[in-house]
Amino acid sequence: MSDQVNVNTASGSGLYKMMMGFFASYGFLPVILVFIYLGFGLVEPVFLTGANALNIIEQASYLIVLATAQMFVLLTRGFDLSLGVVVSVVSVASAMVMVSIAPEGEGPVILALTAGIFTALAVGATAGGINGLCVAYLGINPFVVTLGMQGIAFGLATTISGGFPVFGLPEVLINSLGQGGAWLGFLSPPVGVCIVILLLSHFILNYTVFGRSLYLLGSNPRAAEVGGLPWRRHNMMAYVLCSTIAAIGAILITARTGTGEPSTGGGLVLLSIAAAVAGGVSLRGGEGRVIHVVFGGLLVSVLSVGMNLARIDSFLQQVVLGFVVVGAVFLDRLRLRIRL
């Protein structure tokens, strides 16, 4: 009898350790995500359909791309408040280039698409380079730098577009990168691009000196400096990579809407930070993986789609999102205690 009790106790202890190990690695989010998904399904049965699941995945792909961008600077104990407005200026600038080369799709369409994409990447990299230079080499606080860049980018987006959307984009952009297209016959372009970015980000963070340096820079900046790492250059490159990935997200959003919108990135900063932090990327720096932004992006998208189907007011949705950010920080601290 005592042997049976000992076996059950050992089994229970092993299960407890397994659960604590899972929560320490991934947090409580996967479990919470399942409960929220089923909860919305009880309120609105259409939420559990396969078509809606595909819609959530596609909507989440845009956010996951932006949350991945935010993750690179969060790892260094920074953040990018200008990300959303950089998306706006990239959208407008790339759209204007494409329209100027092939207005209404008339002219060298492939050249227009190529020039538009290169313009987007150049604008994103430039914004990230300025942010990174100010933070890493001039020692200015990331909050101040990226807040200033937010104002600059917003002014550029509204000035060059006159405050109006840019219409007349080539159809090839919408068909190849928008929701109307399909890769391999079944994979939507936003999801395909998202998967590519996630795989490249995983490789950079886990198999390159630069990626591993970001973790050390965030967890112990002094050790990174004493160890002889080019920490300033790596810190700057984190911001360049953040804005460049955001530029890719801007191209996807532009292809989805079919216009270059000067206000398209308005609420994306909060969403990107919320998705990254809710997923498990630490605000203290030095901790975060690709799988975390996937979970976080799915959580925010499930909440957004679910609240829309439940006809919850959009302003109230912002309140819920704010609570999600605060709750995510609390769970992050709880996960740290479990790990210790």
XYZ file of N, CA and C in Angstrom, residues 66 68-70 72-73 80 82-83 86-87 90 120-132 146 149 236-250:
126
model
N 5.218 42.388 -37.099
C 5.562 43.609 -36.375
C 6.048 43.307 -34.958
N 7.645 40.605 -34.113
C 9.002 40.090 -34.297
C 9.984 41.237 -34.426
N 9.608 42.264 -35.175
C 10.451 43.458 -35.297
C 10.678 44.081 -33.924
N 9.622 44.234 -33.154
C 9.726 44.832 -31.819
C 10.588 43.977 -30.897
N 13.343 42.387 -31.413
C 14.786 42.605 -31.528
C 15.257 43.753 -30.641
N 14.464 44.823 -30.517
C 14.883 45.921 -29.649
C 14.511 45.656 -28.197
N 10.596 50.387 -29.518
C 10.496 51.314 -30.643
C 9.085 51.879 -30.722
N 8.277 54.342 -32.502
C 8.052 54.899 -33.834
C 7.623 53.845 -34.845
N 7.547 52.590 -34.423
C 7.301 51.507 -35.374
C 6.029 51.715 -36.180
N 6.402 54.596 -38.666
C 7.329 54.189 -39.726
C 6.593 53.328 -40.753
N 5.689 52.482 -40.291
C 4.855 51.703 -41.201
C 4.068 52.635 -42.119
N 6.463 54.384 -44.675
C 6.903 53.382 -45.653
C 5.786 53.079 -46.637
N 10.745 50.891 -49.714
C 10.239 50.554 -48.384
C 11.364 50.095 -47.468
N 12.208 49.209 -47.971
C 13.310 48.701 -47.152
C 14.302 49.809 -46.824
N 14.567 50.690 -47.790
C 15.511 51.782 -47.558
C 14.991 52.761 -46.511
N 13.704 53.112 -46.614
C 13.113 54.034 -45.641
C 13.117 53.409 -44.252
N 12.739 52.126 -44.162
C 12.734 51.447 -42.873
C 14.122 51.366 -42.262
N 15.112 50.970 -43.065
C 16.481 50.858 -42.563
C 17.031 52.213 -42.132
N 16.682 53.266 -42.861
C 17.150 54.609 -42.502
C 16.576 55.057 -41.162
N 15.272 54.843 -40.979
C 14.637 55.211 -39.705
C 15.263 54.417 -38.556
N 15.475 53.116 -38.772
C 16.088 52.294 -37.736
C 17.522 52.695 -37.465
N 18.242 53.082 -38.528
C 19.625 53.512 -38.360
C 19.730 54.775 -37.520
N 18.825 55.722 -37.755
C 18.823 56.961 -36.962
C 18.497 56.649 -35.500
N 17.483 55.815 -35.286
C 17.140 55.420 -33.916
C 18.320 54.747 -33.231
N 18.914 53.777 -33.927
C 20.019 53.024 -33.341
C 21.240 53.877 -33.080
N 12.818 57.278 -29.979
C 11.763 56.722 -30.831
C 10.500 57.563 -30.792
N 11.312 60.178 -33.317
C 11.185 59.610 -34.655
C 9.717 59.435 -35.031
N 22.751 49.107 -32.299
C 22.256 49.891 -33.427
C 21.605 48.988 -34.466
N 22.230 47.853 -34.764
C 21.692 46.951 -35.775
C 20.351 46.351 -35.353
N 20.120 46.246 -34.048
C 18.816 45.757 -33.576
C 17.705 46.711 -34.013
N 17.967 48.011 -33.931
C 16.969 49.000 -34.352
C 16.819 49.021 -35.875
N 17.932 48.847 -36.580
C 17.860 48.781 -38.048
C 17.014 47.581 -38.467
N 17.259 46.435 -37.843
C 16.510 45.221 -38.175
C 15.040 45.376 -37.820
N 14.770 46.024 -36.689
C 13.386 46.254 -36.260
C 12.619 47.043 -37.317
N 13.176 48.173 -37.743
C 12.475 49.023 -38.714
C 12.416 48.400 -40.102
N 13.431 47.594 -40.454
C 13.411 46.925 -41.759
C 12.314 45.869 -41.818
N 12.185 45.093 -40.745
C 11.101 44.100 -40.686
C 9.745 44.811 -40.667
N 9.673 45.939 -39.952
C 8.427 46.721 -39.949
C 8.090 47.211 -41.347
N 9.120 47.542 -42.138
C 8.891 47.977 -43.517
C 8.291 46.852 -44.354
N 8.746 45.627 -44.103
C 8.154 44.478 -44.802
C 6.683 44.344 -44.413
N 6.399 44.512 -43.122
C 5.003 44.498 -42.680
C 4.189 45.591 -43.336
N 4.816 46.757 -43.540
C 4.115 47.874 -44.198
C 3.754 47.528 -45.636
